[in-house]
mmCIF file with all atom_site columns, C-alpha atoms in Angstrom:
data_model
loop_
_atom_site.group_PDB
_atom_site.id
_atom_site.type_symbol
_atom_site.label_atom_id
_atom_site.label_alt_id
_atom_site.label_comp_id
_atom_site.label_asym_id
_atom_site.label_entity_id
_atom_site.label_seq_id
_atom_site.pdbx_PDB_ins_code
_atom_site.Cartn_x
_atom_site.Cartn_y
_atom_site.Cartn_z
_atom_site.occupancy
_atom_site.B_iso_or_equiv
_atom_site.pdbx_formal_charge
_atom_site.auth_seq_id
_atom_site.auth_comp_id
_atom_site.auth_asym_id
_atom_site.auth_atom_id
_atom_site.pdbx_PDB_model_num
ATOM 1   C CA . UNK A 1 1   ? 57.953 110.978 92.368  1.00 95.00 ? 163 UNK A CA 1
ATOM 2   C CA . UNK A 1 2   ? 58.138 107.248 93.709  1.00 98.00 ? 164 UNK A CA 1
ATOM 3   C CA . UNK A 1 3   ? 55.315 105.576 94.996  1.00 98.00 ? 165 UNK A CA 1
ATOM 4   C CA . UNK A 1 4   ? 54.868 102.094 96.552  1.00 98.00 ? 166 UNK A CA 1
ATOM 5   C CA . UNK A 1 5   ? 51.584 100.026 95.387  1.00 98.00 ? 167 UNK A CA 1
ATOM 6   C CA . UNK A 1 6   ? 50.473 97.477  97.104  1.00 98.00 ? 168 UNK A CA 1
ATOM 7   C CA . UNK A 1 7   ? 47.617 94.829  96.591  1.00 96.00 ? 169 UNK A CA 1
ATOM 8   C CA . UNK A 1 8   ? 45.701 94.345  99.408  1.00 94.00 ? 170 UNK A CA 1
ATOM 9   C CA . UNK A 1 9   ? 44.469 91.011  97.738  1.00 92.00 ? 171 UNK A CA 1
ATOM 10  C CA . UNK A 1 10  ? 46.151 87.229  97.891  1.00 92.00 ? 172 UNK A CA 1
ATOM 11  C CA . UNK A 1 11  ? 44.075 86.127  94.777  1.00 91.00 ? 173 UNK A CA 1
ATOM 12  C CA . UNK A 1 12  ? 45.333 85.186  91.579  1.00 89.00 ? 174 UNK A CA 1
ATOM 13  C CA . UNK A 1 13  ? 42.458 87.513  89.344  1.00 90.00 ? 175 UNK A CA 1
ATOM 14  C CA . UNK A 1 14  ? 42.892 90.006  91.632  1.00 95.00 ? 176 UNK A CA 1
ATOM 15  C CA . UNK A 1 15  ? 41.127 93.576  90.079  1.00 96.00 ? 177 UNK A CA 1
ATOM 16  C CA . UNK A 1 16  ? 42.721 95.957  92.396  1.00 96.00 ? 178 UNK A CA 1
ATOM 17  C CA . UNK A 1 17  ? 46.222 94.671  91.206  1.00 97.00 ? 179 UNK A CA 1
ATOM 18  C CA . UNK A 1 18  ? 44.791 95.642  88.151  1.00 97.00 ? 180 UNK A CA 1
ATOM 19  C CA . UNK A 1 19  ? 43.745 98.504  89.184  1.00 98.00 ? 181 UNK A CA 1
ATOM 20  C CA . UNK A 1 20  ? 47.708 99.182  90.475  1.00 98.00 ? 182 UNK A CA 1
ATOM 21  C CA . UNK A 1 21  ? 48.791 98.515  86.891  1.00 98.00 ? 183 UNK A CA 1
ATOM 22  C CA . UNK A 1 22  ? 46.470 100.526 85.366  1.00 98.00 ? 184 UNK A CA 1
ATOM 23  C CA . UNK A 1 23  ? 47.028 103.235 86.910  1.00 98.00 ? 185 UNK A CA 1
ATOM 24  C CA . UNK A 1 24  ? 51.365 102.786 87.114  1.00 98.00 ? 186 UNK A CA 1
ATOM 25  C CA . UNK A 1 25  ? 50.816 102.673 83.220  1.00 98.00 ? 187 UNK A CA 1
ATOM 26  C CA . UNK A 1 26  ? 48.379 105.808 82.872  1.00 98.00 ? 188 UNK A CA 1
ATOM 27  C CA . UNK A 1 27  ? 50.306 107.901 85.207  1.00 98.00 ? 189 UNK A CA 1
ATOM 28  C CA . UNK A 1 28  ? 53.494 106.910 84.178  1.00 97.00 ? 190 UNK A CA 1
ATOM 29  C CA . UNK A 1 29  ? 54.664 110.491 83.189  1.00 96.00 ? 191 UNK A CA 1
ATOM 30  C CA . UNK A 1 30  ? 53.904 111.905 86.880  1.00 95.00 ? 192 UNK A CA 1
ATOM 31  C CA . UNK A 1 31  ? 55.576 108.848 89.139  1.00 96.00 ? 193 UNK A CA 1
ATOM 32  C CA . UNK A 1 32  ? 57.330 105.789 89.218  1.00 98.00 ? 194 UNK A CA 1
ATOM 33  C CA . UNK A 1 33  ? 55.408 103.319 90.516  1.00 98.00 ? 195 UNK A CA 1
ATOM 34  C CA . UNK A 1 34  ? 56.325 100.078 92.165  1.00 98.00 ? 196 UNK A CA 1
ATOM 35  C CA . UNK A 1 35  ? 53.922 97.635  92.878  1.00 98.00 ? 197 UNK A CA 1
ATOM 36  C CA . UNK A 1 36  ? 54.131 94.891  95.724  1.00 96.00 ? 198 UNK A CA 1
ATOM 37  C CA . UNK A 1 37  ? 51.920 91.727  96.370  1.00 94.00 ? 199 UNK A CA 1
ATOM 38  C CA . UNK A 1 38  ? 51.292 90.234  99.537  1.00 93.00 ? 200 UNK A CA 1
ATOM 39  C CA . UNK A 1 39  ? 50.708 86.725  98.727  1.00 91.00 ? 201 UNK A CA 1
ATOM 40  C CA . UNK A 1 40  ? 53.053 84.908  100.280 1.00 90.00 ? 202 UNK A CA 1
ATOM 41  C CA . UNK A 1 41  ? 54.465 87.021  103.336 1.00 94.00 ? 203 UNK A CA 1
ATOM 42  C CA . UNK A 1 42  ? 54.000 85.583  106.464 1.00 94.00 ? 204 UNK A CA 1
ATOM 43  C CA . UNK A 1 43  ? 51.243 86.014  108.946 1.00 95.00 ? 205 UNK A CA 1
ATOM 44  C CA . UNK A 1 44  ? 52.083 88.625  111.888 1.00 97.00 ? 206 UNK A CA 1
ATOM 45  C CA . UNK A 1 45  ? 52.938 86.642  114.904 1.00 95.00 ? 207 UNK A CA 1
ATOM 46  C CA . UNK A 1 46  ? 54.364 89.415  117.620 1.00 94.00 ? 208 UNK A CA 1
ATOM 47  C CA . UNK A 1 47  ? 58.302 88.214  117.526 1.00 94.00 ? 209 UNK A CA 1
ATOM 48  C CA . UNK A 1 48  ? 59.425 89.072  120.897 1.00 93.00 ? 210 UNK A CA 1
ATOM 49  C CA . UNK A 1 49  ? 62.874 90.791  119.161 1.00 93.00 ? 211 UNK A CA 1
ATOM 50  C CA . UNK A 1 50  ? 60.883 92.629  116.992 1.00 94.00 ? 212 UNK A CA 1
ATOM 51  C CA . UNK A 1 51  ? 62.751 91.833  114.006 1.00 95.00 ? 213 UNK A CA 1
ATOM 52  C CA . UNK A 1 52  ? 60.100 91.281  110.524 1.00 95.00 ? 214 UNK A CA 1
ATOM 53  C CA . UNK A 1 53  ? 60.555 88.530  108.063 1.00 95.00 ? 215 UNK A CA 1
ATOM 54  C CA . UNK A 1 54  ? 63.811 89.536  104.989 1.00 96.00 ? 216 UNK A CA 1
ATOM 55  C CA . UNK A 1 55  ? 60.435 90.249  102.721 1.00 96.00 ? 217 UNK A CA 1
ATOM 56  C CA . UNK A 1 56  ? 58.485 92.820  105.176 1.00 96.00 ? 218 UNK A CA 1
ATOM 57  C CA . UNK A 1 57  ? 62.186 94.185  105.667 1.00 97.00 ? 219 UNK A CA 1
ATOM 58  C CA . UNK A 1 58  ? 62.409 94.791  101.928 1.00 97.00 ? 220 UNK A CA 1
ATOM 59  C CA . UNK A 1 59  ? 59.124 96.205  101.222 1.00 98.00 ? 221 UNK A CA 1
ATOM 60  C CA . UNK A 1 60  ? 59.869 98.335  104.716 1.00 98.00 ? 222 UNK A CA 1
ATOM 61  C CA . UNK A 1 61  ? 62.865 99.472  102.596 1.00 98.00 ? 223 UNK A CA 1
ATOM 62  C CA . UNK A 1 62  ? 60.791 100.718 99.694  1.00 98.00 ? 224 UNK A CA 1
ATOM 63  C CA . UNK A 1 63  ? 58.071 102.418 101.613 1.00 98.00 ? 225 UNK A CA 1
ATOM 64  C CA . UNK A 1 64  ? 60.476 104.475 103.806 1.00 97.00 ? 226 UNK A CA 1
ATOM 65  C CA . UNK A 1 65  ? 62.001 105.569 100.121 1.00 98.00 ? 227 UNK A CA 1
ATOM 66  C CA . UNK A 1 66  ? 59.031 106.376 98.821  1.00 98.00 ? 228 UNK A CA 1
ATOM 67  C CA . UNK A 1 67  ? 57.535 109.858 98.228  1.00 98.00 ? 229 UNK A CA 1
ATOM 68  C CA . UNK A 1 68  ? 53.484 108.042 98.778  1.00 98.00 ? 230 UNK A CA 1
ATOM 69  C CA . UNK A 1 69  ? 52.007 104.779 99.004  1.00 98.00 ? 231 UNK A CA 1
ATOM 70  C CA . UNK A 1 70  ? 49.195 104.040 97.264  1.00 98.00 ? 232 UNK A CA 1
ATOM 71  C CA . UNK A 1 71  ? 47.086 100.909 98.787  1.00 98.00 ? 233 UNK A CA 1
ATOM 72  C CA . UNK A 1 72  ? 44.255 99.149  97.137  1.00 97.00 ? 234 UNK A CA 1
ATOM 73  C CA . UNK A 1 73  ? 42.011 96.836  98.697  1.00 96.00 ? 235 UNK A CA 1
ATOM 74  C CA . UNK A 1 74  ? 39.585 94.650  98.234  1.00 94.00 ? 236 UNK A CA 1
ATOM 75  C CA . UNK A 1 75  ? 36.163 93.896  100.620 1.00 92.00 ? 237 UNK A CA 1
ATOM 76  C CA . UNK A 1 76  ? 35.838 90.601  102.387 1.00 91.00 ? 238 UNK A CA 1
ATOM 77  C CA . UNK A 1 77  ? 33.086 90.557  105.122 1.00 90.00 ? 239 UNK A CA 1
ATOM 78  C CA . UNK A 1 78  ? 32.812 94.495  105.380 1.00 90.00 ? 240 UNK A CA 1
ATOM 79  C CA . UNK A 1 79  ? 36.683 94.725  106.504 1.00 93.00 ? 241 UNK A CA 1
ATOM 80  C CA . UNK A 1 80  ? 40.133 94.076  104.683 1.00 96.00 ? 242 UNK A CA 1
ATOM 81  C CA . UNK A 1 81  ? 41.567 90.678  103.938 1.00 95.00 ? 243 UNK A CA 1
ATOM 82  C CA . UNK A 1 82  ? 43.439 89.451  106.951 1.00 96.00 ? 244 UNK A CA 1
ATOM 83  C CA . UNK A 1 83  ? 46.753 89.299  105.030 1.00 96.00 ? 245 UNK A CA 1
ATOM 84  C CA . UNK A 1 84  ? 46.591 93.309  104.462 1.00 97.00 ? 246 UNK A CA 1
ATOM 85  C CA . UNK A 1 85  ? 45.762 93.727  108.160 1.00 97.00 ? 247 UNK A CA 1
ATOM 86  C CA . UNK A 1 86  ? 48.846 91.067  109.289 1.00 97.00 ? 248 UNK A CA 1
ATOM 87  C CA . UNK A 1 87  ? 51.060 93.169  106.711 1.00 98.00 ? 249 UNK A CA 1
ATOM 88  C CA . UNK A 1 88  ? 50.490 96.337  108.313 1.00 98.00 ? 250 UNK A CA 1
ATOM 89  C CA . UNK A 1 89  ? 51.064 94.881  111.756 1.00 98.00 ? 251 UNK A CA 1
ATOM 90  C CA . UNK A 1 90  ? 54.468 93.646  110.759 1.00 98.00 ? 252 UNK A CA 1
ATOM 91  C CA . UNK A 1 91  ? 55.327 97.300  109.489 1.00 98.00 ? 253 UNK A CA 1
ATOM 92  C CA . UNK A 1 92  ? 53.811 99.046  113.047 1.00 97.00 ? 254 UNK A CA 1
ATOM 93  C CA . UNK A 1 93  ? 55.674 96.709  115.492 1.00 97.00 ? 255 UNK A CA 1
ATOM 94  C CA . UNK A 1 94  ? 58.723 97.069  113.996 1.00 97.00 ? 256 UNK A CA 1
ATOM 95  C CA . UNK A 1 95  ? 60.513 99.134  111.253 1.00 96.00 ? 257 UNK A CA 1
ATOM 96  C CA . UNK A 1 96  ? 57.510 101.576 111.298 1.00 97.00 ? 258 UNK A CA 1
ATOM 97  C CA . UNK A 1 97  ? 57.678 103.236 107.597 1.00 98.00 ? 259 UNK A CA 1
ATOM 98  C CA . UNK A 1 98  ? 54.401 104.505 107.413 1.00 98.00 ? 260 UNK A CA 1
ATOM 99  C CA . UNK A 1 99  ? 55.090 107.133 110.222 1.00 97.00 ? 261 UNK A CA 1
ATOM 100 C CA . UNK A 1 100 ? 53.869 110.388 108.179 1.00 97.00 ? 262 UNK A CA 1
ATOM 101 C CA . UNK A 1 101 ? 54.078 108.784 104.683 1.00 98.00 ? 263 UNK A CA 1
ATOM 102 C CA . UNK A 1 102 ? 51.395 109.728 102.466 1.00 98.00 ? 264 UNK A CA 1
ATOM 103 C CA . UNK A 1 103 ? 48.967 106.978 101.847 1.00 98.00 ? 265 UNK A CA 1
ATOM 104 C CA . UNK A 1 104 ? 45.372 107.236 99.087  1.00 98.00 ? 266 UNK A CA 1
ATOM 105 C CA . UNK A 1 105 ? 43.613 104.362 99.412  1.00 97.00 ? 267 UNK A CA 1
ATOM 106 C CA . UNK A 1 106 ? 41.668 103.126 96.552  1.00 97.00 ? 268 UNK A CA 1
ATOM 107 C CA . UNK A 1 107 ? 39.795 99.638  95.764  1.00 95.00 ? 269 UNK A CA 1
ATOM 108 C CA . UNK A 1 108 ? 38.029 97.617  93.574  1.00 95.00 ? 270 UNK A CA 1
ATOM 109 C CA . UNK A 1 109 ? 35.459 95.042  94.309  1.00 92.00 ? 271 UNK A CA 1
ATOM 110 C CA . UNK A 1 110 ? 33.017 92.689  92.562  1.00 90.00 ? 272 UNK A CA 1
ATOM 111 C CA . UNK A 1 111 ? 29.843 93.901  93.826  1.00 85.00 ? 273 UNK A CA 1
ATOM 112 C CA . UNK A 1 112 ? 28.539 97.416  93.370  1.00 81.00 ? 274 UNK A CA 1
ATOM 113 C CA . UNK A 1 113 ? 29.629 99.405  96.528  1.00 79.00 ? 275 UNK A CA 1
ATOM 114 C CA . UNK A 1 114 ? 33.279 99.033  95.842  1.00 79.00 ? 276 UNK A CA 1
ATOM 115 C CA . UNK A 1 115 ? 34.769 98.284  98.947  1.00 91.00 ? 277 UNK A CA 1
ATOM 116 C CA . UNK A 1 116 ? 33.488 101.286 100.523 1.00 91.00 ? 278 UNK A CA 1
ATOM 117 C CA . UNK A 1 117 ? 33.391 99.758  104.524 1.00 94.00 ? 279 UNK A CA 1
ATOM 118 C CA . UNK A 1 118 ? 36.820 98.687  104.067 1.00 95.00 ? 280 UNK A CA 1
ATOM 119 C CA . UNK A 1 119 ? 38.343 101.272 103.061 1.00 95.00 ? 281 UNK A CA 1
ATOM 120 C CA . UNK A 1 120 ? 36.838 103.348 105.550 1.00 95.00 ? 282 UNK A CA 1
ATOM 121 C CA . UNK A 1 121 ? 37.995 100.490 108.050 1.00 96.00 ? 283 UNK A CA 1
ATOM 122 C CA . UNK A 1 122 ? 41.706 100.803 106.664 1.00 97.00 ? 284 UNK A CA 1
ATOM 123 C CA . UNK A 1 123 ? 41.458 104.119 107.069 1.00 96.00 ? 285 UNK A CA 1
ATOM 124 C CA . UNK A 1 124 ? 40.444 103.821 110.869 1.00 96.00 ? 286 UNK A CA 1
ATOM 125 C CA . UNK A 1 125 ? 44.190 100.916 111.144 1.00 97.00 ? 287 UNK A CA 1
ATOM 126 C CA . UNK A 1 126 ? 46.206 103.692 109.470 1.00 98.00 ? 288 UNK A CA 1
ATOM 127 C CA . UNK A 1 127 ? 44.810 106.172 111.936 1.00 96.00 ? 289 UNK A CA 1
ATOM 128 C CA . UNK A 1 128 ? 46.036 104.144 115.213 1.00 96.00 ? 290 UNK A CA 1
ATOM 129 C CA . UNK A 1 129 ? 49.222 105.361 116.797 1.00 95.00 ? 291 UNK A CA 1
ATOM 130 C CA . UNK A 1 130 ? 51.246 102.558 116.183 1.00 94.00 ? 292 UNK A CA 1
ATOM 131 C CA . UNK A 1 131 ? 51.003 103.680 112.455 1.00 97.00 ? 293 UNK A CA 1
ATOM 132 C CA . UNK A 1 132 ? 50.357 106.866 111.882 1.00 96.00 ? 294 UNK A CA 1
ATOM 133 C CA . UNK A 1 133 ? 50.267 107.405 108.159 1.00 98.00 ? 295 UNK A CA 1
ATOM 134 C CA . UNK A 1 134 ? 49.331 110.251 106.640 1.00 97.00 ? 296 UNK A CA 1
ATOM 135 C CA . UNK A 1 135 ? 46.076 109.262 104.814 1.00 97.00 ? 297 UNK A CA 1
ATOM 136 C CA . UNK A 1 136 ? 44.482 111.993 101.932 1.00 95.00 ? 298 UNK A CA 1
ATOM 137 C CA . UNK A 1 137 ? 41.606 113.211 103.680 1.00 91.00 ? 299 UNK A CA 1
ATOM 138 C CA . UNK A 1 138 ? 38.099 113.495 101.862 1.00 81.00 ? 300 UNK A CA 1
ATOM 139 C CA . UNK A 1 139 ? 38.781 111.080 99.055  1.00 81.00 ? 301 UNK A CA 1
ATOM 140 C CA . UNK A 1 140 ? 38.674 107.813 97.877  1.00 85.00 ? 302 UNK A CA 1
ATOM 141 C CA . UNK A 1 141 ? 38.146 105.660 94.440  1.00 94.00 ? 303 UNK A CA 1
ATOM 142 C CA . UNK A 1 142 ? 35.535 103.208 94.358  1.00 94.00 ? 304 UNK A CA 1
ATOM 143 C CA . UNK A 1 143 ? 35.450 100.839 91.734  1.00 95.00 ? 305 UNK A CA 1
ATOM 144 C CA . UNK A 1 144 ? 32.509 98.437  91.635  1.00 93.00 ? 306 UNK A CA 1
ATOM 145 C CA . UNK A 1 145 ? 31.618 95.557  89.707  1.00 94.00 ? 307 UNK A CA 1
ATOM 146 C CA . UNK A 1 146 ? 35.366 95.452  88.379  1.00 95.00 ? 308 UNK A CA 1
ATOM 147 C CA . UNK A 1 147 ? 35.146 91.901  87.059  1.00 93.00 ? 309 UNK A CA 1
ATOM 148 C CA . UNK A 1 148 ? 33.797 93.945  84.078  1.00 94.00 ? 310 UNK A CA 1
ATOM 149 C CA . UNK A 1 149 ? 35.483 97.177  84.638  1.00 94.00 ? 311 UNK A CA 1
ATOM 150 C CA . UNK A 1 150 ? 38.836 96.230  82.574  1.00 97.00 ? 312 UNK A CA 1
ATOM 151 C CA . UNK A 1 151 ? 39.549 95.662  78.771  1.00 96.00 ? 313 UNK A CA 1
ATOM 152 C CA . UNK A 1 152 ? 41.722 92.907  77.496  1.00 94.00 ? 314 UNK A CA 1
ATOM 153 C CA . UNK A 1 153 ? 44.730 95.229  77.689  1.00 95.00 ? 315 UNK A CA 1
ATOM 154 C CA . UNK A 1 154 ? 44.007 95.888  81.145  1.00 95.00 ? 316 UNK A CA 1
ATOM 155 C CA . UNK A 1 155 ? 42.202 99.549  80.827  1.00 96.00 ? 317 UNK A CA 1
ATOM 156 C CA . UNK A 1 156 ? 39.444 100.776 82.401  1.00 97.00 ? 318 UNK A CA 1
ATOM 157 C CA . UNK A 1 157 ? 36.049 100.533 80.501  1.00 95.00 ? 319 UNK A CA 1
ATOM 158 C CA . UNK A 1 158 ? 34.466 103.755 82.348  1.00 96.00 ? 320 UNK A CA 1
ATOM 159 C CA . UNK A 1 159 ? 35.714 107.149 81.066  1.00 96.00 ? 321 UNK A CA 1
ATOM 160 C CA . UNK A 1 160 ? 33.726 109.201 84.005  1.00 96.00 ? 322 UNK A CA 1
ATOM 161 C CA . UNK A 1 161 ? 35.524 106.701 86.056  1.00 96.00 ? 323 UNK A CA 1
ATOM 162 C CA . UNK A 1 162 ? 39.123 107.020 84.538  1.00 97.00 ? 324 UNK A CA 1
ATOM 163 C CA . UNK A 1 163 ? 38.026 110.920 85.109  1.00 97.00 ? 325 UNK A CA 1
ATOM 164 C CA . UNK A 1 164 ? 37.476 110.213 88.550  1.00 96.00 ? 326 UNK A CA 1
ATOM 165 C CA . UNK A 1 165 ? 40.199 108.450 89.358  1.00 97.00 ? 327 UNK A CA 1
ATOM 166 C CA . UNK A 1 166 ? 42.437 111.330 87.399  1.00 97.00 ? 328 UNK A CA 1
ATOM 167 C CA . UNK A 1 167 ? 41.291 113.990 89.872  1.00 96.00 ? 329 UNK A CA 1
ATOM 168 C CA . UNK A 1 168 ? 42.047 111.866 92.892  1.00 96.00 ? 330 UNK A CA 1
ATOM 169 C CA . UNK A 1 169 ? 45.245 111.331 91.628  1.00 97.00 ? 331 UNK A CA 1
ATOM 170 C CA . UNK A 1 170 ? 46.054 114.981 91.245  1.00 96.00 ? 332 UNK A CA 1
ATOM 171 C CA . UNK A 1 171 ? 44.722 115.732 94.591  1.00 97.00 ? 333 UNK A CA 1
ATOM 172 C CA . UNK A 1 172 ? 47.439 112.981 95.811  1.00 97.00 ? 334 UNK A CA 1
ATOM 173 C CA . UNK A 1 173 ? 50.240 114.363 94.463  1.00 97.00 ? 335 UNK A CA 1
ATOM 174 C CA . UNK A 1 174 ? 49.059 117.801 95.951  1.00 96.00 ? 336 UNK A CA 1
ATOM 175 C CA . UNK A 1 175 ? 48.636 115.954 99.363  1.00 97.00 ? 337 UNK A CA 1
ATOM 176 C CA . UNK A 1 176 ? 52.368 114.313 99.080  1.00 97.00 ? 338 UNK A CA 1
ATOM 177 C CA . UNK A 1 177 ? 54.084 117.877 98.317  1.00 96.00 ? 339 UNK A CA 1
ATOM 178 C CA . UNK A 1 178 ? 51.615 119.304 101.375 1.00 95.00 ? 340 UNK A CA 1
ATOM 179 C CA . UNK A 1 179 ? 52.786 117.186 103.605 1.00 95.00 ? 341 UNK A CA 1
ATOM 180 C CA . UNK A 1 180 ? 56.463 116.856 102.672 1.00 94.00 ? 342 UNK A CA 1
ATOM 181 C CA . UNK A 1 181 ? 55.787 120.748 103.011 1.00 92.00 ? 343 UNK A CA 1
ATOM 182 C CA . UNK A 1 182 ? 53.966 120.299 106.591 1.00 92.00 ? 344 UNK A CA 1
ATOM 183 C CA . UNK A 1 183 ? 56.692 117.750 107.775 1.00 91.00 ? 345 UNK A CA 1
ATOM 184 C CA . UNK A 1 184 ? 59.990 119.555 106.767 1.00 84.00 ? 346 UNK A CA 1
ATOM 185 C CA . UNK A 1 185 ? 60.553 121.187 110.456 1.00 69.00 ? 347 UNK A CA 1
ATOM 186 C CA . UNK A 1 186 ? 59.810 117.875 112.385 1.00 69.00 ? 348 UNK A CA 1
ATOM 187 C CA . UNK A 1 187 ? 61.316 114.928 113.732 1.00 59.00 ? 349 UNK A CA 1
ATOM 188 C CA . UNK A 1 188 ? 60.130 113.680 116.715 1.00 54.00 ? 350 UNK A CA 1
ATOM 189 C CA . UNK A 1 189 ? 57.180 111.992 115.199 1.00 57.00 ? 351 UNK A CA 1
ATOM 190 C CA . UNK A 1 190 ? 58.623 108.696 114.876 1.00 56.00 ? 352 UNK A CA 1
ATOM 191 C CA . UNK A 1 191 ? 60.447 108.745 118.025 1.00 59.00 ? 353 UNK A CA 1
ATOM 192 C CA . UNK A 1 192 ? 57.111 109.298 119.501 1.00 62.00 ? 354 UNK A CA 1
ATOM 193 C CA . UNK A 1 193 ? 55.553 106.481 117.458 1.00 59.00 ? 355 UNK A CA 1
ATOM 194 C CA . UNK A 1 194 ? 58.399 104.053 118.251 1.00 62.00 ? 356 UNK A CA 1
ATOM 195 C CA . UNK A 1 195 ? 58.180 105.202 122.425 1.00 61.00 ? 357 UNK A CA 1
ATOM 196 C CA . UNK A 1 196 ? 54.599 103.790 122.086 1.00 60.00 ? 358 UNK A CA 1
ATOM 197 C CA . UNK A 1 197 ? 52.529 101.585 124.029 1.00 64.00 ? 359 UNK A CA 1
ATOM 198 C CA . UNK A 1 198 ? 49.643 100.377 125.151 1.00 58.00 ? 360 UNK A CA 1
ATOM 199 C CA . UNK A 1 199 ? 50.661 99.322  128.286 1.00 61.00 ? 361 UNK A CA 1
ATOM 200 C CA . UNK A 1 200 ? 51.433 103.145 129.541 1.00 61.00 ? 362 UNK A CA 1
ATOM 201 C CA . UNK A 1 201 ? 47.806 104.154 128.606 1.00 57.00 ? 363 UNK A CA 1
#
């Protein structure tokens, strides 16, 4: 199974990449995991041809390929950084490649509530019609004070949280095969998605 990671963090130490990597290497005999940053891409600005940056095109490429994405983020004023917000916007006005895909969301944050409001907030963006992922219902992985959470070899600390994070991983990989399941009859979801707009509502 192939599943796209991606950071929802620009910083240099950040934990949920290492919470990515810890989990590509501990659940390496179930996927293959590849693992995208978004430092660096450019910030959505609404091209009037529709037409995403070479680097949104590429990681477009890899998500459509994909069996799941997995997306951790980080908490920043109760919400998700601004660059994992602009990303998605580049993916929903143009090559649209989370129509349907299955998406967990996981993150990691400093303090103690690990990132609880944004994930529910990301969670609410992946819900809007111009995206329309498929996003495993009644789960998510909190990891708090994760400044501390990792060894020097990059490993969690916590077994009751490695357990944790081991059952919503199984759960995922149920929710992918449900859904590829649910989906295998339709295609006029994405034509739907990609007749969208505001403007007709």
């Amino acid at each position: 199974m192939k599943i796209v990671g991606i950071t929802g963090s620009t910083s240099e130490r950040s934990t949920n990449r290492k919470l990515l990597q810890f989990m590509k290497k501990h659940f390496s005999k179930n996927i293959q995991m590849e693992i995208f940053d978004i430092k660096g891409f450019p910030a959505f600005n609404e091209p009037e041809e529709r037409i995403a940056p070479m680097e949104i095109r590429e990681l477009s490429d890899k998500i459509e390929a994909a069996d799941g994405v997995i997306i951790s983020t980080p908490e920043y004023d109760h919400s998700v950084p601004a660059a994992l917000k602009s990303l998605i916007e580049w993916l929903s006005y143009t090559t649209k490649p989370l129509v349907d895909k299955p998406v967990m969301i996981t993150g990691a944050s400093h303090g103690s509530l690990g990132s609880s409001r944004a994930q529910a907030h990301l969670r609410q963006i992946l819900d809007a019609p111009e995206v329309k992922a498929r996003i495993m219902p009644s789960a998510e992985f909190l990891l708090g004070q994760s400044l501390q959470a990792f060894d020097e070899e990059g490993n969690l600390n916590d077994k009751e949280k490695i357990a944790e994070l081991e059952d919503c991983f199984t759960e995922f990989l149920l929710f992918v095969e449900m859904t590829r399941h649910l989906l295998k009859e339709r295609s006029t979801r994405k034509k739907d998605v990609n007749s969208f707009s505001w403007k007709n509502i």
